[in-house]
Short mmCIF file of C-alpha atoms in Angstrom, two decimals:
data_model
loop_
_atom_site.label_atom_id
_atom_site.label_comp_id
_atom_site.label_asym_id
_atom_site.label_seq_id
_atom_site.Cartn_x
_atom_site.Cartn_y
_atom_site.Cartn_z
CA UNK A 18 0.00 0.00 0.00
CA UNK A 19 2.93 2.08 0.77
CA UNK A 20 4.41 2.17 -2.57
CA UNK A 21 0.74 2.30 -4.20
CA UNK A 22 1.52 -0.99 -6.56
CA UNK A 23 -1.33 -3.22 -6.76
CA UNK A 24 -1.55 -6.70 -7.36
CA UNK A 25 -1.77 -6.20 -11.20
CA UNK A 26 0.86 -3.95 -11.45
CA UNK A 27 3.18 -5.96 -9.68
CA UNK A 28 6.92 -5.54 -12.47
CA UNK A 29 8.87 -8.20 -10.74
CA UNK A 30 11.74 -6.50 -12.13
CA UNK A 31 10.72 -2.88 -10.61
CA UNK A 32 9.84 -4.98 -7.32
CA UNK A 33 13.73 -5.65 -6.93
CA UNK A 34 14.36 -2.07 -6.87
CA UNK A 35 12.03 -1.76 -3.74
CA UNK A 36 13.34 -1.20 -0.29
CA UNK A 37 13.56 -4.26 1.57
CA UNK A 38 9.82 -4.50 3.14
CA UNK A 39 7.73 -2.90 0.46
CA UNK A 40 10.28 -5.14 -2.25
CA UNK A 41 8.84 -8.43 0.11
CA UNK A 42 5.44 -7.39 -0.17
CA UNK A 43 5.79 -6.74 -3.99
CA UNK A 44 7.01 -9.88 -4.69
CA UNK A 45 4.23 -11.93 -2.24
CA UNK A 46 1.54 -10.07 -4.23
CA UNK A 47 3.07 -11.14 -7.26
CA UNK A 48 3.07 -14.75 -6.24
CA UNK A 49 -0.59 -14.01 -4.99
CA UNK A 50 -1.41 -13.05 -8.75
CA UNK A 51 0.83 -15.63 -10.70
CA UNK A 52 2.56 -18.42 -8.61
CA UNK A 53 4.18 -20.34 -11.11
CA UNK A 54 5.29 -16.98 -13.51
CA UNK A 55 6.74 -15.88 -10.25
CA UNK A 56 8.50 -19.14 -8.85
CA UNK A 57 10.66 -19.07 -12.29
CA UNK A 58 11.45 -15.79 -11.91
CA UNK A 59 12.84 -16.08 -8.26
CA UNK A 60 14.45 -18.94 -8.95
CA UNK A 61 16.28 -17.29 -11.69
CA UNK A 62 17.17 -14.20 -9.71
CA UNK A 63 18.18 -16.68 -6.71
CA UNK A 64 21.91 -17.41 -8.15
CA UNK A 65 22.75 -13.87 -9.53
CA UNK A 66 21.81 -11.94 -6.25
CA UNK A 67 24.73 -11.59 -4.09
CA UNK A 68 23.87 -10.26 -1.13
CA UNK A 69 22.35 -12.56 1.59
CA UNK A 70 19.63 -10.31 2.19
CA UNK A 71 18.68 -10.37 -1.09
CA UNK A 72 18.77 -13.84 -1.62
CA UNK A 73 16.59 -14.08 1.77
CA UNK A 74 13.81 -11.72 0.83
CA UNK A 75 13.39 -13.98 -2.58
CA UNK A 76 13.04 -17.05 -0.36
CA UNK A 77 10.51 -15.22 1.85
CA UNK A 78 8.40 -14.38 -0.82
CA UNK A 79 7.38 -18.08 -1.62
CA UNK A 80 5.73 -18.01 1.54
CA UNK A 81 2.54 -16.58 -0.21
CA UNK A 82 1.27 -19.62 -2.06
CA UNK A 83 3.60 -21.94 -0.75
CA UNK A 84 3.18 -25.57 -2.71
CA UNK A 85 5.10 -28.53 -3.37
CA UNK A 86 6.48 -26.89 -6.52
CA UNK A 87 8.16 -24.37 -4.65
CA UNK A 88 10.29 -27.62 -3.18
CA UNK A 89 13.71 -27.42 -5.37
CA UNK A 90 14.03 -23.85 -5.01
CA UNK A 91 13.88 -24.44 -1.09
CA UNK A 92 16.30 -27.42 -1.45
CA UNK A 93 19.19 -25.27 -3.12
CA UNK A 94 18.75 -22.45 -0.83
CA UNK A 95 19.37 -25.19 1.76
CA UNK A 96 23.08 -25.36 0.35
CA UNK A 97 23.65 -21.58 1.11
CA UNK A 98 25.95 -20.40 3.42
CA UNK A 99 24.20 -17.74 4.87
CA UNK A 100 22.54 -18.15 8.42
CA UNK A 101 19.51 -16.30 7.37
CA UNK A 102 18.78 -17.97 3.77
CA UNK A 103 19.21 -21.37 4.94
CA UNK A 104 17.08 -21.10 7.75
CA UNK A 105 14.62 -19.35 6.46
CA UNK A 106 14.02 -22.06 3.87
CA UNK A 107 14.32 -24.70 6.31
CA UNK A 108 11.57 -23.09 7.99
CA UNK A 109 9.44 -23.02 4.76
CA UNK A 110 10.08 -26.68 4.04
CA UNK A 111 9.02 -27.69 7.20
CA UNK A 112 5.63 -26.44 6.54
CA UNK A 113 5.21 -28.86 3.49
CA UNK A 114 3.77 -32.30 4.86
CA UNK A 115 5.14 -34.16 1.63
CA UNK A 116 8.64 -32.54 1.06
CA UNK A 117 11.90 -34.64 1.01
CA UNK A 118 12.79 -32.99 4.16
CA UNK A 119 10.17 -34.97 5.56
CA UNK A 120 11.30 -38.02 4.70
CA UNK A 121 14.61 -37.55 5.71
CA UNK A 122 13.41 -36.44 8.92
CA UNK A 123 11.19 -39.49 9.56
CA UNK A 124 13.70 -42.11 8.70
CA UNK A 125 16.12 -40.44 11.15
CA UNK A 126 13.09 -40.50 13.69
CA UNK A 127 12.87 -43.75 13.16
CA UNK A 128 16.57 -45.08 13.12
CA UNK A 129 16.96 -42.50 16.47
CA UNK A 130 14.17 -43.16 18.76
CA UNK A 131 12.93 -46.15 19.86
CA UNK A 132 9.67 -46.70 21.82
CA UNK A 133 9.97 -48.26 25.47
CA UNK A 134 8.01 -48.94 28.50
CA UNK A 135 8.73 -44.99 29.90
CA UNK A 136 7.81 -43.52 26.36
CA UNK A 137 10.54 -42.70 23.28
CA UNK A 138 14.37 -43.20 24.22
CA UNK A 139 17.96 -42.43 22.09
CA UNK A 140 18.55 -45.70 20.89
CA UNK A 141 21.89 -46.72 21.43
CA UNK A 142 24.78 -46.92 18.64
CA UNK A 143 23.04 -44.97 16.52
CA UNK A 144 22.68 -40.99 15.43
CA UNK A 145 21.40 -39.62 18.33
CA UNK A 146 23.98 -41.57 20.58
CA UNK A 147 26.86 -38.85 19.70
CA UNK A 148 26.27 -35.17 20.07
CA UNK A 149 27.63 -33.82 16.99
CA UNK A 150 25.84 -34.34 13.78
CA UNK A 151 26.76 -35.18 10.46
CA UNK A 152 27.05 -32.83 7.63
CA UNK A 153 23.46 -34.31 6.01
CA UNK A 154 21.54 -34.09 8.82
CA UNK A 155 23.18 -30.72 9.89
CA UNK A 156 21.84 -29.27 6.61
CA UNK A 157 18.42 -29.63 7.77
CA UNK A 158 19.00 -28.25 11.24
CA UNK A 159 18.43 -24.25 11.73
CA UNK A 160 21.78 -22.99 12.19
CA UNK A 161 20.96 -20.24 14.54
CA UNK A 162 21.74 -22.09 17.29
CA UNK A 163 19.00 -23.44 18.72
CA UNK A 164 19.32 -27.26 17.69
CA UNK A 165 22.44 -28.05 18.19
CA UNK A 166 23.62 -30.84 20.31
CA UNK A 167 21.06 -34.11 20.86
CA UNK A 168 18.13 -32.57 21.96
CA UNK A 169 18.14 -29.77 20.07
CA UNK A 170 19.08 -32.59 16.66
CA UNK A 171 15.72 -34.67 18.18
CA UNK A 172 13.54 -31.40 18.52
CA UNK A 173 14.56 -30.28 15.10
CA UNK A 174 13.52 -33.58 12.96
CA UNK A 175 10.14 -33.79 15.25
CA UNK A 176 9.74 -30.12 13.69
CA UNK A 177 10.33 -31.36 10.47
CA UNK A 178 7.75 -34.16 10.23
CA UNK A 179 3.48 -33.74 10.47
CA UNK A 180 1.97 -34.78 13.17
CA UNK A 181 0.69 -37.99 10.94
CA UNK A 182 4.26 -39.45 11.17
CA UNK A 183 3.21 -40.18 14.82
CA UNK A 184 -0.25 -41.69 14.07
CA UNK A 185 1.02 -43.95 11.92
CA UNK A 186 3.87 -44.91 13.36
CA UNK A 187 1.90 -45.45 16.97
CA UNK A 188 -0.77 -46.82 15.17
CA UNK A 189 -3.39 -44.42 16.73
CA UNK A 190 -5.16 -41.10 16.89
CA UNK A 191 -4.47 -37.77 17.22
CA UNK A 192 -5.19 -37.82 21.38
CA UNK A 193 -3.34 -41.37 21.82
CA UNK A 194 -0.33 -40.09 20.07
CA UNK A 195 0.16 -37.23 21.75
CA UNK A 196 -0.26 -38.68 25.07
CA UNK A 197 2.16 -41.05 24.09
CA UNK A 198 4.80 -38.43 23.07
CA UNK A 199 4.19 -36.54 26.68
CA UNK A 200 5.32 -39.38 28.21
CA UNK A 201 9.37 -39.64 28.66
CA UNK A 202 12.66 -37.80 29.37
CA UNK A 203 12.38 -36.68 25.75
CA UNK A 204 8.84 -35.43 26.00
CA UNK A 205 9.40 -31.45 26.15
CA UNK A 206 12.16 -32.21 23.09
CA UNK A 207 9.44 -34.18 20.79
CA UNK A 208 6.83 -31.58 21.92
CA UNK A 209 9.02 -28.32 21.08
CA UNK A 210 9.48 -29.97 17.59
CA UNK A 211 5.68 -31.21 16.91
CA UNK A 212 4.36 -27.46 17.69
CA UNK A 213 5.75 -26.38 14.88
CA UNK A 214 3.49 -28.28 12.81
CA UNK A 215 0.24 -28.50 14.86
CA UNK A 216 -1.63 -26.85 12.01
CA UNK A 217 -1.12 -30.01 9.95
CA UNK A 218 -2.52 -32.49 11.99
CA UNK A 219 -6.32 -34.22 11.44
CA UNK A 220 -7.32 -32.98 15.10
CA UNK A 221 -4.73 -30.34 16.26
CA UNK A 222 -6.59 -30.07 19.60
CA UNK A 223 -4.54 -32.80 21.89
CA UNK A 224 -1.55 -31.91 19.85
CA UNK A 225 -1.89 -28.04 21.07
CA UNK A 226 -2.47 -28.93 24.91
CA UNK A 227 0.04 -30.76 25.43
CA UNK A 228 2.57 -28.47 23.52
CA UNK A 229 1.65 -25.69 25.47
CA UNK A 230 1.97 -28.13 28.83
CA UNK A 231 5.48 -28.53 27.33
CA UNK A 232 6.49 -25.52 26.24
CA UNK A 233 7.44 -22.33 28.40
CA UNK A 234 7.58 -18.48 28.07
CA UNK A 235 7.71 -16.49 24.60
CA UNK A 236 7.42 -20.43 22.65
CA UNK A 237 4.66 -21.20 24.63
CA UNK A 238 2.86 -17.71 23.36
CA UNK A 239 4.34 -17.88 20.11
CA UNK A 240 2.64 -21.20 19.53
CA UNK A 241 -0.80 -19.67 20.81
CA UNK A 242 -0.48 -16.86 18.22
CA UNK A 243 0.14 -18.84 15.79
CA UNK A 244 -3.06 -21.18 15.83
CA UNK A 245 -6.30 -21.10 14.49
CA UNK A 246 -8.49 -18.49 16.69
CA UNK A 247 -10.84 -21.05 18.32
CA UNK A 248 -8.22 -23.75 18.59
CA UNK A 249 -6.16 -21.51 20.18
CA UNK A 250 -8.59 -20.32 22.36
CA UNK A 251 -9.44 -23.94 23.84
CA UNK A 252 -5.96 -24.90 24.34
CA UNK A 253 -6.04 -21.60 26.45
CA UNK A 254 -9.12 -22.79 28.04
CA UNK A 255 -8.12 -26.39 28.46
CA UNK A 256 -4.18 -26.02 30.17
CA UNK A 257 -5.10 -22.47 32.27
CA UNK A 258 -6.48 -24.41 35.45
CA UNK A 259 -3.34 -24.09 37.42
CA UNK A 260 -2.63 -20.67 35.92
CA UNK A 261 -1.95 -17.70 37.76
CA UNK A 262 -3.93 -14.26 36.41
CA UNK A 263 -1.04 -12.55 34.47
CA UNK A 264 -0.25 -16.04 32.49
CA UNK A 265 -3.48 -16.35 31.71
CA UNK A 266 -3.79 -12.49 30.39
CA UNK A 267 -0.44 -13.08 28.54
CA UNK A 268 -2.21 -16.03 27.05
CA UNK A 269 -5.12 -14.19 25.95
CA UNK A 270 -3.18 -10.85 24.64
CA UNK A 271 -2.19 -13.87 21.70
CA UNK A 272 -5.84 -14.97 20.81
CA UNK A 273 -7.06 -13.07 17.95
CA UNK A 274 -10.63 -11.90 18.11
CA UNK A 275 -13.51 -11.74 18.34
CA UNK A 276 -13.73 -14.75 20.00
CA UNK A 277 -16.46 -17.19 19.71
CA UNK A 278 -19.30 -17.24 22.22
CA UNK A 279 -18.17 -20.21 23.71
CA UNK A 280 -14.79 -19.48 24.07
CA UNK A 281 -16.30 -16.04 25.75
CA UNK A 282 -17.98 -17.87 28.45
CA UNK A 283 -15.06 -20.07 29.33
CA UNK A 284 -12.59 -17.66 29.49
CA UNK A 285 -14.80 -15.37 31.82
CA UNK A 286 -15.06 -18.19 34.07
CA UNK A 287 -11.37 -18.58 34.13
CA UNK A 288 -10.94 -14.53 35.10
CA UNK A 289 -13.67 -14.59 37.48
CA UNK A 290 -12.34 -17.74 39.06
CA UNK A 291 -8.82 -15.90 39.75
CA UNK A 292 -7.26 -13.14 42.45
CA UNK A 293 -6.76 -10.42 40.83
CA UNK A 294 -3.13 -9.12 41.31
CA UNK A 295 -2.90 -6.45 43.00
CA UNK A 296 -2.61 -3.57 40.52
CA UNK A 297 -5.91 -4.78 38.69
CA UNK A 298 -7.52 -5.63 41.85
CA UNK A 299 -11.71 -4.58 41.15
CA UNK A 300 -10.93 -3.85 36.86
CA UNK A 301 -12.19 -6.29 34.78
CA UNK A 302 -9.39 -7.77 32.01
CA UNK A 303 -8.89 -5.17 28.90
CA UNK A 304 -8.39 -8.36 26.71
CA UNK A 305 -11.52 -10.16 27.34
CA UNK A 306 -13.86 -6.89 27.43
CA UNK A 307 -12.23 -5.97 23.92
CA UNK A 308 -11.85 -9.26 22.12
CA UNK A 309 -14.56 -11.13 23.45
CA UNK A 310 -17.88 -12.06 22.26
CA UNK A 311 -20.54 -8.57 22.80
CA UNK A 312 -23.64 -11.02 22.91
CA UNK A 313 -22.06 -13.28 26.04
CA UNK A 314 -20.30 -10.59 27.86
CA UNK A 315 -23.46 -8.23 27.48
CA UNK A 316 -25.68 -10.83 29.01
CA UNK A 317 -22.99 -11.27 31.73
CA UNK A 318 -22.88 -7.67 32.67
CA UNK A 319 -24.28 -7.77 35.79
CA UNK A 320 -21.51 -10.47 36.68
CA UNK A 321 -18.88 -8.82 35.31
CA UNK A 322 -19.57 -5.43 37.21
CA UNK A 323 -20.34 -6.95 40.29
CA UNK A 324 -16.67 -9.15 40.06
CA UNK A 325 -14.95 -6.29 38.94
CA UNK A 326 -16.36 -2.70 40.32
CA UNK A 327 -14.12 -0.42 39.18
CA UNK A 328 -15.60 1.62 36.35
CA UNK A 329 -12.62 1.72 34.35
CA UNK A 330 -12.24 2.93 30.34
CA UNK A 331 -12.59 -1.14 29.86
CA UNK A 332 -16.21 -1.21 30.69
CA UNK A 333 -17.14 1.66 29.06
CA UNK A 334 -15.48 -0.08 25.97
CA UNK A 335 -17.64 -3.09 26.49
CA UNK A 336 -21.21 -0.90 26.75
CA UNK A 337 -20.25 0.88 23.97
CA UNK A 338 -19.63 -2.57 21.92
CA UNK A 339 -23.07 -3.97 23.18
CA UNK A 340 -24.42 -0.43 21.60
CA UNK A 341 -23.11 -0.61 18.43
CA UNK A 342 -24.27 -4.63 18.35
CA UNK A 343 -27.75 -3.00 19.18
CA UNK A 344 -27.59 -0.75 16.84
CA UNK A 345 -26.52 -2.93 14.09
CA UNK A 346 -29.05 -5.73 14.77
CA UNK A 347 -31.85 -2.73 14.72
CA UNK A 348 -30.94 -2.08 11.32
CA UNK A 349 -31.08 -5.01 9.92
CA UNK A 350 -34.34 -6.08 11.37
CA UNK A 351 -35.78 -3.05 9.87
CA UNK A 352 -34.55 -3.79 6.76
#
């Protein structure tokens, strides 16, 4: 928008000239409009760019319509020997279900871990038993640092895989196989890796709570944001019993909105159900009067003002939502 180009007047050649954000967004629109036209012509520019940031922005752009096509270009950028290129197609890759990184990443899952009595274990003699790793299994391993040595090696090929390699491999569901991968010393590893990829899985819902038992901190709210609203919201709803008020709020700051009814009315019992620290003691939670749904937290008024007492700028946000709701639904019954 900032460099008034729209998606048909997207020059791929002009869109080099760009300054680095508005030259990504040129190119994603482009991809948007013409996948394939575009793929060729990134994958052409890929070799003669020679600066690293360069090379990275043309990676980036194959986010937008990301397919299995886009798979070779990923796979050479693999071989680069900048930090940000590499990972940032490693990242991409790991997103598609099908790719050869995949495979590679099963069959060392495989050969690595074996299943016993206490959940997965390193087997012994094999990759995982040493703490360095091998040039080809180092090439699919982000290189920023954060999976190196064994667990980070483990954490990194769970990331790689869909959550389907589990099913079938434990012969089970969705719920059974992530139970199964919470159990053992290598459970937080496995679970760090398979959050990556909870979008992919047939019923992301056991796969989400017990990632976000496992994980900690900014990862923990990093995976939140990233999930579908109302998954994310249930996972929220489902793992916050033994949460204290500002995890919870943290929690909810990552949940887009408007949430769904439902979700509303859980969530409200969750706040209600909690002390209120000290600085918001009597105000009722900015997040949930902003994101959630008008209809349930309108019908809850009297609740909410009677928990929370304080007449703060956060209720008068909320009656002003349940007036404009009013209003709307006026006008279209009239109509």
């Amino acid at each position: 928008a900032a460099t008034g180009v729209t998606t048909d007047e997207v020059d791929l050649d002009q869109a080099l000239d760009l300054p680095g954000a508005a030259r990504l967004a040129a190119l994603r629109r482009a991809r948007n409009q013409d996948p394939a036209r575009t793929r060729e012509f990134l994958a052409a520019q890929f070799e003669a760019q020679r600066r690293a940031t360069d090379r990275q922005a043309l990676i980036s752009a194959l986010e937008a319509n990301l397919g299995p096509d886009d798979e070779p270009l990923l796979e050479r950028a693999l071989d680069d020997r900048a930090i940000g290129v590499h990972d940032e197609a490693l990242r991409l890759l790991r997103t598609l279900p099908t790719s050869n990184l995949a495979e590679r990443a099963a069959e060392r899952l495989h050969r690595g871990l074996w299943l016993t009595a206490d959940g997965f274990d390193v087997q012994s003699d094999e990759l995982w038993s040493v703490v360095e790793a091998e040039p080809d299994e180092a090439r699919d391993l982000l290189r920023d640092g954060s999976e190196a040595g064994v667990a980070g090696r483990i954490r990194g090929a769970a990331a790689s895989v869909p959550p389907q390699h589990w099913t079938a491999r434990l012969g089970t569901d969705d719920q059974g196989a992530a139970a199964e991968l919470s159990r053992g010393v290598w459970a937080t590893t496995l679970l760090r890796g398979v959050a990556q990829n909870v979008k992919l899985a047939d019923d992301a819902r056991p796969w989400a709570v017990a990632a976000t038992r496992a994980l900690t901190g900014m990862e923990q709210l990093e995976m939140l944001g990233g999930l579908p609203a109302e998954l994310a919201a249930r996972t929220v709803v489902e793992v916050s019993r033994q949460w204290n008020y500002d995890l919870l709020d943290h929690a909810c700051s990552q949940l887009p909105g408007p949430w769904s009814p439902r979700a509303t009315a859980d969530l409200l019992d969750r706040y209600a159900g909690m002390r209120d620290p000290r600085w918001r003691a009597g105000r009722p939670p900015a997040v949930l009067l902003a994101r959630g749904d008008a209809e349930v937290l309108g019908a809850n008024w009297a609740r909410i003002t009677e928990r929370w007492p304080e007449h703060t700028v956060e209720l008068d946000v909320l009656r002003l939502r349940m007036r404009l709701r009013e209003a709307f639904n006026h006008r279209e019954e009239s109509q």
